[in-house]
Every structure is written in C-alpha cells, then in structure tokens.
C-alpha cells in the first residue's frame, strides 16, 4: 500500500512539474518565428529566450498574476499582464517591427552624431564597468557544433561518422551539450563557477566543457579576448580603429531613448568588430549589441565568421543594465570540413554587490556538484531556459538510444572485426584493437624514419606499441619499442618504454626505459633529422653530431600542488663515441668535404670523449605562478596565467663514472612568460642561467649546449629558445652562463595601419637575443621578421632578417620559418 501511494504521488508530481509552466511561440507580423527573443518576468532577472523555432517555456509554478516582458532587437517590446490560474498556460505573442527613425536627429556632415554618442559612452565606460563590484547569478549554456560537409578521409585517414554525428550526407550534429551552474564574479576579473547539471548528447556519463569562463565577453573593457585581443567599439582608443554611423533611434518600454549605431572597421584585418551597438541616451550604457568578427580578425584561422549578440536588462533597484542573454554563432571551414555552430548563454537571478571578497575566490575556476551529469530529462525540461529545437531533440534521442548499443560487447566486437582485418595498405602500419577491453597494439614503419646522417648512412625505423586504458579516471599503461637500422654502419639499435599514468588530476607518471640509441650531443635535439638529411645530401653540410648511448632510466613526475610540478630521473648510461661511415652526397663540391663527427673539433677524427659509464640524477621543479584550474570529477585542467611567469629550477648530477673527471654537478634556473600588451601585440621572453661545479673535464655531452641553427630553416613557433645564426656547439660551456631571449609580435598593430600592406595581413616581429658564457665575449642577435605569410587560411611562412654580434659585427642571415597546422 505504501509503495502504491508513493508511486501515485510520484506520477502526480511528475505530471504537475512537466505542465506547470507558460509556453508559447513568438512570431513577427508575417507569422515567422523569432529566435532568441528575451522573455522576463517584470522587475526580476528571471528570464529565458526562445529557441530557433520561436518556441519558449517559462517556468512558472505558482498561480498568480504576472507581467511578462518580451524584448527583441528591432521589434517593439511587449508587456503582457496575465492572470494564471491553471497549468499548462499557453501565451502566443506577435511582435511588431520597431520604428527606427532619424527624424528627431539633426545630421550634419561636419559633426557626426554617432561620434558624439560614442565619445560620451567612452567617457562613461569605466564608471559603468565599476558599477558592478560583484555578483552572483544562475547561468545556463548550450553548445552546438554541426558539420555540413565532411570528406570521407583527411590526409588519408578515415573520418568515420564521428560517434554517430554524421548521416549518409556527411552532415549532422557532432557536439551538443548543456550546463546549468551558479556563478560568482568579483571585479576586475575573478569568475568562479559551480556546475550543478551537465548533459552531453550521446554520453550519459560525460561532462560538458561549456562554461561561463569561455563566454565572458565584457565590452566595457578596452579589449575583448577571442583568439587574440580585440578592440572594443567603446575602448578608449576606439576611434583609431572604427568609424561610426547613427542609423536611427527608438524608445524602449521604459521610455529610454536607444541609439542604433553602426560600427565600421577602418581597416578590415585589424583585431576589430563590425555590426551594430545600441547605446542608451544620457546613461551612455550598452542596451544591446550585434557584432561580427572574422577568423582573420579574431586570430582563429579555422573560423570564417563569428557573430556575437548580447542583450541587457535594466534593474531600477540596482541601477544596472545587466547581461541577460548572449549567443555566439560561427561558421568554419578547414581541411575540407565545413560547418557551423552556436553557443547560447542565459544569465538570471542576479544578486549584485552582495559582499563577495577575494576570500570567496581561489585558483579553482570551475567545479562540479556530485551527480551533476546524472540529471534526468524531467529535470532538464523544467529548468532549461531555452527549449530544444526539433533538431536538438532528435540528436539527444538518437545518440542516447544508440549509446548503450555502441558500448555493448557485441557491437564493439563487430566494429573491431572490420577494423582489425589486415589489408594491403597496412603493410607500413597496423593496429589491432579490442574496444571492449580498451586496449590497442600494433606496429608502424613511419616514412619519417627514413633519414640520412654521416654516422649511420640511411636509416629505417619500426615502432611497436601497446596501450591499455583502465577507467574514466584516465589511467593507462603503455609499452613501446623503437628499432632503428643504419645501412652504412650496419647496426640495429633498439630502445623501449614502459609508462603508467596514475590519474588525470595530478597526472602522476612513472616511466621505465632502456636500450641503445644514437643521440645528439645536445639533448634538446636542435637539428631535426629531416633538416639534417636535406643539408647533408644536398649541401654537404653534416651539422648533426652523434654518440651512442646504452641506458636504463627511471622517470617520475607529478603535480605536488596546484602550480608546482616535480620531475625526477635516474639513469645508468654507457656512452660510446661514433665516427663517420659514409661520405655520400647528391651534389659533391670540390671545395667541400664532410666534417668529422667530433663537435669539439670538426677537423679532427679523434674521439671527442673517452668511452665511459656514468650514473645521472636530475630533479626539476616547475612553478606556474598564478595558475588557475578547472576541476572535473575525474580530471584537473590547468590554465596558465599570462599575467605571471613560469619558473623552472633544476639540479643535475653525474656520478659513479668510470672516468672520475666526468662526474659533475649543475644547478640551473629558467623563467619565461608570454603575454598580450592590450591590442599592441604579444611579448615573450625566456631567461636561462646556470652554474657547473667540479666540472673542469667532463664529457662533452654533459656541457650546457645552446640551440643554434646553421641551416636557417625552422619549424618552431617562435624563436625565444634559439640563436638562429649561431653554430650548434660554438659556445657550449661547462661553467656559468646566462641566456636571454625576447620577442614581440605586433600582430598587425603596425603593418595593419599601412595602406597596401594592411591588405596582406602580415605581422611584424622584432627580437633580441643574448648569450654570455665565461671566457667568451657576449653573443647577440637582433632580428626583424614578417609572420603570417601565405594566402587565405594557409599562413605557414615566417621570414626573418638576423644580424649577429660578438665583440663586433659577426654576420647576417635570412631565416625561413615553416608552420603547418
């Protein structure tokens, strides 16, 4: 009896909750649905918006008399007072277009009225920004990404159906997710979020990556960050980037005069917006905005256009215009894939200036309540402020229904049976997988393993691998082996790795490795095998110097606490000198011969060191000052702060060598940072210093080496860790040293203002580099370059002019940087 009563009560409550709301559609006078209409209960911040079909569901559960306000840009606001005595309650609304007029404005060719309005708004910018010291609010976000046209393959790899997102036309929704959260804000930029509900289409245990941090765009700031720092239309320096045109005025429901102003970029490739901004007369605040930004302007190469819409609501009690809804629509095209998407955000139930202090905030930006991803469909129906469209409902239904099937052993085994079939094209690489037990194994013979150097001659490589994942906490075990054969020295060398990852929070790793390898004297590998192959075979320049290392090594790392990561390693090494075994080249030159494999004296055929055994220990701590993080139930995602540098402190010791002179100690430190300077580009620096002890006669591979570049081609993203006109081992040292790099990418700030050049969308980069070592005069390089060279989205080339000095002028060079996404 008790169970029956509870069942009836549950059914009754579910029925009541599912129907206790106001629903309807909003259309224009032509009966066309209006998406993204803001709907508020008067004198509250309790609001929702319509979906793409113009449909809304307003969660009202108590019978009463309510005044509901319907606002939509370009249409007259409607206030509807209704007495609701039963549920469900249907209320359909028709909105009339707003009459935007210039009749009351005197427009002079000498004095643009839009300029005067923008100047007033700029003068009040900081005051309006400072009105909100802090707030609490409810936040809702929905993210949707579609593919409209996907190729069958990309770079030879099968694309598949992307988890069931693509249909037979190669189109469909590939990401659909929602979050409900409670947010807290403290001026100037502290934002904290507690996610109470999370939903991902096709993954009932998934956690959405939609959060308030990613859509926090405040145009009262001078710059608004998308891919880069973009100038706000009401920034202090906005007149240097924009022109303005007053398109008309209208009055809102409170009688406020609203100025509709067109925002026009002066230069199309600047980091700016275009579109419309609505300003409240006399208050000089933002009423709403509809702004576009291109992928080029936003520094997001894959994007075609990004459209941002924000709507604000006024509170007489707080005297604040608060953001209540925001949509970000975008289209993209890359590697043959075309698509679009939208991220929708709704803010409600604001509490302004409620006494929040810095103590209420910390390094954690986002956290989740327990069972946040376990809310049922009834919960979402009653709390969702933007109803699902038919397309979204279909996607949830489809993917949720097939999820169980796709996770079943029968289905996974059937997929593996097809995928595991060996085909002729698998002769250079094959993977066997067991999806149900979550492991993979196979081999790969990479084309990149075909290389040439004067020690080994041509090489070929084969890789073996095994990977096993254990649970949702991202634990895994991996085993791999690399075998390399040199056709000139006729040697097969092999090394292997065993790695275990303990979790995805502090990311603790333990790795055991060992074997035999050929290694550059500089362990940072400044010369790529491909670059060395070209320089050697085509230009008879064998810059890469190698030795053989037989080793057993144990490495451990983990984040001990937020912002501090520890690395340690212990190895036993047997090191053997190697010599050139071939003089092959494609274009022999009479005045050139290969240098020896001795980096200390390339003219000598003697061994650069005595063969020996040694133990090595290193301990490194990395401190990311100001690091924030996102806490997910099974993961921690760190976010470095541009406002603070990263500091790395290391101690290295060589001991137990069969040659006692080769034992040594070294301490070293590095500090580096990269940050935007408003809209004037990005500045980066990297400083490194160190000191050896008891190291007068150590082996050359244990020296401190500095990254040079004698082939003048690079694939580095920037040059804050390299001297591009320095020999690879010219200034290697076993004593004290100081290395300094600085680079500023103006990111269009200068070239974007030069007529003609601004059409090219190139970026100017200036750099300065210094290296000081004991017993040598300081070495300097100064560079000036152009980045972002290419066409369309393919901006893969950077060109720099370099001039170097060491006690006087040393030389100059042209540097080519290749960047492939």
mmCIF file of C-alpha atoms in Angstrom, residues 350-533:
data_model
loop_
_atom_site.group_PDB
_atom_site.id
_atom_site.type_symbol
_atom_site.label_atom_id
_atom_site.label_comp_id
_atom_site.label_asym_id
_atom_site.label_seq_id
_atom_site.Cartn_x
_atom_site.Cartn_y
_atom_site.Cartn_z
ATOM 1 C CA UNK A 350 21.352 38.223 -10.282
ATOM 2 C CA UNK A 351 22.409 39.396 -6.827
ATOM 3 C CA UNK A 352 24.591 42.466 -7.270
ATOM 4 C CA UNK A 353 27.283 43.787 -4.925
ATOM 5 C CA UNK A 354 26.411 41.152 -2.352
ATOM 6 C CA UNK A 355 29.587 41.347 -0.289
ATOM 7 C CA UNK A 356 31.830 38.894 -2.126
ATOM 8 C CA UNK A 357 35.535 39.295 -1.322
ATOM 9 C CA UNK A 358 38.787 37.791 -2.539
ATOM 10 C CA UNK A 359 38.434 35.131 0.156
ATOM 11 C CA UNK A 360 35.479 33.735 -1.790
ATOM 12 C CA UNK A 361 37.735 33.029 -4.756
ATOM 13 C CA UNK A 362 40.793 30.920 -5.291
ATOM 14 C CA UNK A 363 42.669 29.082 -8.007
ATOM 15 C CA UNK A 364 39.711 26.827 -8.788
ATOM 16 C CA UNK A 365 37.617 28.390 -11.560
ATOM 17 C CA UNK A 366 35.151 25.588 -12.299
ATOM 18 C CA UNK A 367 33.880 22.730 -10.146
ATOM 19 C CA UNK A 368 31.060 20.183 -10.363
ATOM 20 C CA UNK A 369 28.450 19.105 -7.856
ATOM 21 C CA UNK A 370 28.128 15.377 -7.187
ATOM 22 C CA UNK A 371 25.948 13.589 -9.744
ATOM 23 C CA UNK A 372 25.893 16.710 -11.928
ATOM 24 C CA UNK A 373 25.837 14.502 -15.032
ATOM 25 C CA UNK A 374 23.044 12.249 -13.764
ATOM 26 C CA UNK A 375 20.068 14.631 -14.041
ATOM 27 C CA UNK A 376 17.093 13.102 -15.838
ATOM 28 C CA UNK A 377 15.048 14.512 -18.714
ATOM 29 C CA UNK A 378 12.341 15.792 -16.341
ATOM 30 C CA UNK A 379 14.879 17.953 -14.528
ATOM 31 C CA UNK A 380 16.139 19.439 -17.783
ATOM 32 C CA UNK A 381 12.638 20.089 -19.084
ATOM 33 C CA UNK A 382 11.693 22.148 -16.029
ATOM 34 C CA UNK A 383 14.933 24.127 -15.739
ATOM 35 C CA UNK A 384 16.084 24.645 -19.338
ATOM 36 C CA UNK A 385 15.637 28.382 -20.184
ATOM 37 C CA UNK A 386 15.925 27.816 -23.945
ATOM 38 C CA UNK A 387 13.727 24.982 -25.286
ATOM 39 C CA UNK A 388 15.305 22.411 -27.517
ATOM 40 C CA UNK A 389 14.677 22.636 -31.233
ATOM 41 C CA UNK A 390 13.386 19.608 -33.099
ATOM 42 C CA UNK A 391 16.899 19.022 -34.462
ATOM 43 C CA UNK A 392 18.367 19.040 -30.948
ATOM 44 C CA UNK A 393 15.652 16.776 -29.527
ATOM 45 C CA UNK A 394 16.279 14.326 -32.359
ATOM 46 C CA UNK A 395 20.029 14.350 -31.711
ATOM 47 C CA UNK A 396 19.605 13.641 -27.987
ATOM 48 C CA UNK A 397 17.097 10.874 -28.682
ATOM 49 C CA UNK A 398 19.169 9.288 -31.426
ATOM 50 C CA UNK A 399 22.543 9.371 -29.704
ATOM 51 C CA UNK A 400 21.262 8.448 -26.260
ATOM 52 C CA UNK A 401 19.392 5.482 -27.701
ATOM 53 C CA UNK A 402 22.396 4.144 -29.588
ATOM 54 C CA UNK A 403 24.875 4.794 -26.778
ATOM 55 C CA UNK A 404 24.033 1.552 -24.991
ATOM 56 C CA UNK A 405 24.326 -0.347 -28.252
ATOM 57 C CA UNK A 406 27.645 1.266 -29.133
ATOM 58 C CA UNK A 407 29.073 0.387 -25.707
ATOM 59 C CA UNK A 408 27.964 -3.248 -25.842
ATOM 60 C CA UNK A 409 30.494 -6.001 -26.331
ATOM 61 C CA UNK A 410 28.613 -7.349 -29.356
ATOM 62 C CA UNK A 411 28.718 -4.024 -31.171
ATOM 63 C CA UNK A 412 32.331 -3.244 -30.252
ATOM 64 C CA UNK A 413 33.462 -6.706 -31.301
ATOM 65 C CA UNK A 414 31.704 -6.297 -34.654
ATOM 66 C CA UNK A 415 33.436 -2.971 -35.265
ATOM 67 C CA UNK A 416 36.803 -4.414 -34.254
ATOM 68 C CA UNK A 417 36.311 -7.348 -36.578
ATOM 69 C CA UNK A 418 36.120 -4.962 -39.516
ATOM 70 C CA UNK A 419 38.858 -2.636 -38.321
ATOM 71 C CA UNK A 420 41.258 -5.453 -37.405
ATOM 72 C CA UNK A 421 41.169 -7.046 -40.848
ATOM 73 C CA UNK A 422 44.672 -6.785 -42.281
ATOM 74 C CA UNK A 423 44.752 -5.018 -45.643
ATOM 75 C CA UNK A 424 47.496 -4.483 -48.190
ATOM 76 C CA UNK A 425 47.722 -0.821 -47.200
ATOM 77 C CA UNK A 426 48.557 -1.878 -43.624
ATOM 78 C CA UNK A 427 51.991 -3.177 -44.582
ATOM 79 C CA UNK A 428 53.599 0.010 -43.193
ATOM 80 C CA UNK A 429 51.420 0.148 -40.122
ATOM 81 C CA UNK A 430 48.744 -1.968 -38.474
ATOM 82 C CA UNK A 431 46.710 -1.657 -35.277
ATOM 83 C CA UNK A 432 44.788 -4.410 -33.580
ATOM 84 C CA UNK A 433 42.232 -3.150 -31.079
ATOM 85 C CA UNK A 434 39.893 -4.624 -28.515
ATOM 86 C CA UNK A 435 37.473 -1.772 -27.855
ATOM 87 C CA UNK A 436 35.511 -3.581 -25.147
ATOM 88 C CA UNK A 437 38.642 -4.255 -23.067
ATOM 89 C CA UNK A 438 40.067 -0.932 -24.219
ATOM 90 C CA UNK A 439 43.497 -1.875 -25.500
ATOM 91 C CA UNK A 440 45.394 -1.439 -28.749
ATOM 92 C CA UNK A 441 48.595 -2.944 -30.131
ATOM 93 C CA UNK A 442 50.388 -2.805 -33.419
ATOM 94 C CA UNK A 443 53.351 -1.618 -35.396
ATOM 95 C CA UNK A 444 54.297 1.357 -37.540
ATOM 96 C CA UNK A 445 57.022 1.860 -40.119
ATOM 97 C CA UNK A 446 56.998 5.651 -40.451
ATOM 98 C CA UNK A 447 58.275 7.362 -43.576
ATOM 99 C CA UNK A 448 59.858 9.945 -41.259
ATOM 100 C CA UNK A 449 62.124 7.150 -40.032
ATOM 101 C CA UNK A 450 63.919 7.188 -43.393
ATOM 102 C CA UNK A 451 66.771 9.597 -42.705
ATOM 103 C CA UNK A 452 70.412 10.137 -43.535
ATOM 104 C CA UNK A 453 73.435 11.091 -41.464
ATOM 105 C CA UNK A 454 77.143 10.510 -41.963
ATOM 106 C CA UNK A 455 77.407 8.125 -38.987
ATOM 107 C CA UNK A 456 74.653 5.666 -39.842
ATOM 108 C CA UNK A 457 74.067 6.446 -43.500
ATOM 109 C CA UNK A 458 70.449 5.854 -44.469
ATOM 110 C CA UNK A 459 68.220 4.665 -41.638
ATOM 111 C CA UNK A 460 64.912 2.860 -41.382
ATOM 112 C CA UNK A 461 62.719 2.621 -38.326
ATOM 113 C CA UNK A 462 59.998 0.360 -36.970
ATOM 114 C CA UNK A 463 57.830 1.094 -33.926
ATOM 115 C CA UNK A 464 55.897 -1.374 -31.793
ATOM 116 C CA UNK A 465 53.226 -0.275 -29.322
ATOM 117 C CA UNK A 466 50.678 -1.479 -26.794
ATOM 118 C CA UNK A 467 48.220 0.801 -24.971
ATOM 119 C CA UNK A 468 45.712 -0.183 -22.301
ATOM 120 C CA UNK A 469 43.219 2.219 -20.685
ATOM 121 C CA UNK A 470 41.666 1.272 -17.355
ATOM 122 C CA UNK A 471 38.872 3.610 -16.344
ATOM 123 C CA UNK A 472 37.241 7.023 -16.631
ATOM 124 C CA UNK A 473 40.000 8.485 -14.475
ATOM 125 C CA UNK A 474 42.301 8.362 -17.492
ATOM 126 C CA UNK A 475 44.644 5.737 -16.040
ATOM 127 C CA UNK A 476 46.577 3.915 -18.698
ATOM 128 C CA UNK A 477 49.565 1.682 -19.307
ATOM 129 C CA UNK A 478 51.644 1.880 -22.444
ATOM 130 C CA UNK A 479 54.556 -0.125 -23.755
ATOM 131 C CA UNK A 480 56.505 0.803 -26.857
ATOM 132 C CA UNK A 481 59.703 -0.045 -28.662
ATOM 133 C CA UNK A 482 61.666 1.762 -31.354
ATOM 134 C CA UNK A 483 64.040 -0.148 -33.620
ATOM 135 C CA UNK A 484 66.376 1.684 -35.979
ATOM 136 C CA UNK A 485 68.772 0.229 -38.518
ATOM 137 C CA UNK A 486 71.712 2.099 -40.062
ATOM 138 C CA UNK A 487 72.587 0.823 -43.520
ATOM 139 C CA UNK A 488 76.102 2.264 -43.530
ATOM 140 C CA UNK A 489 77.293 1.299 -40.045
ATOM 141 C CA UNK A 490 75.225 -1.907 -40.301
ATOM 142 C CA UNK A 491 73.872 -1.583 -36.763
ATOM 143 C CA UNK A 492 70.433 -2.371 -35.381
ATOM 144 C CA UNK A 493 69.627 -0.390 -32.257
ATOM 145 C CA UNK A 494 66.503 -0.702 -30.149
ATOM 146 C CA UNK A 495 65.029 1.004 -27.102
ATOM 147 C CA UNK A 496 61.811 0.529 -25.176
ATOM 148 C CA UNK A 497 59.487 2.387 -22.796
ATOM 149 C CA UNK A 498 57.033 1.286 -20.130
ATOM 150 C CA UNK A 499 54.761 4.083 -18.859
ATOM 151 C CA UNK A 500 51.974 4.119 -16.296
ATOM 152 C CA UNK A 501 49.698 7.130 -15.771
ATOM 153 C CA UNK A 502 48.068 7.039 -12.342
ATOM 154 C CA UNK A 503 45.276 9.597 -12.811
ATOM 155 C CA UNK A 504 44.183 12.727 -14.655
ATOM 156 C CA UNK A 505 44.217 15.084 -11.670
ATOM 157 C CA UNK A 506 47.831 15.445 -10.568
ATOM 158 C CA UNK A 507 48.877 13.497 -13.701
ATOM 159 C CA UNK A 508 51.396 11.258 -11.956
ATOM 160 C CA UNK A 509 53.587 9.374 -14.427
ATOM 161 C CA UNK A 510 56.157 6.621 -13.942
ATOM 162 C CA UNK A 511 58.306 5.568 -16.899
ATOM 163 C CA UNK A 512 60.959 2.862 -17.171
ATOM 164 C CA UNK A 513 63.024 2.947 -20.340
ATOM 165 C CA UNK A 514 66.176 1.379 -21.683
ATOM 166 C CA UNK A 515 68.068 0.178 -24.703
ATOM 167 C CA UNK A 516 70.551 1.534 -27.214
ATOM 168 C CA UNK A 517 70.162 4.725 -29.204
ATOM 169 C CA UNK A 518 72.082 7.212 -31.320
ATOM 170 C CA UNK A 519 71.799 10.629 -29.731
ATOM 171 C CA UNK A 520 72.796 14.224 -30.452
ATOM 172 C CA UNK A 521 75.297 15.788 -28.045
ATOM 173 C CA UNK A 522 72.702 18.469 -27.335
ATOM 174 C CA UNK A 523 69.792 16.526 -25.758
ATOM 175 C CA UNK A 524 67.264 19.156 -26.910
ATOM 176 C CA UNK A 525 67.907 17.964 -30.495
ATOM 177 C CA UNK A 526 68.332 21.370 -32.204
ATOM 178 C CA UNK A 527 68.762 19.728 -35.618
ATOM 179 C CA UNK A 528 65.760 17.841 -36.924
ATOM 180 C CA UNK A 529 66.558 14.588 -38.739
ATOM 181 C CA UNK A 530 64.718 15.864 -41.821
ATOM 182 C CA UNK A 531 66.620 19.172 -41.823
ATOM 183 C CA UNK A 532 69.914 17.363 -41.360
ATOM 184 C CA UNK A 533 69.091 14.944 -44.201
#
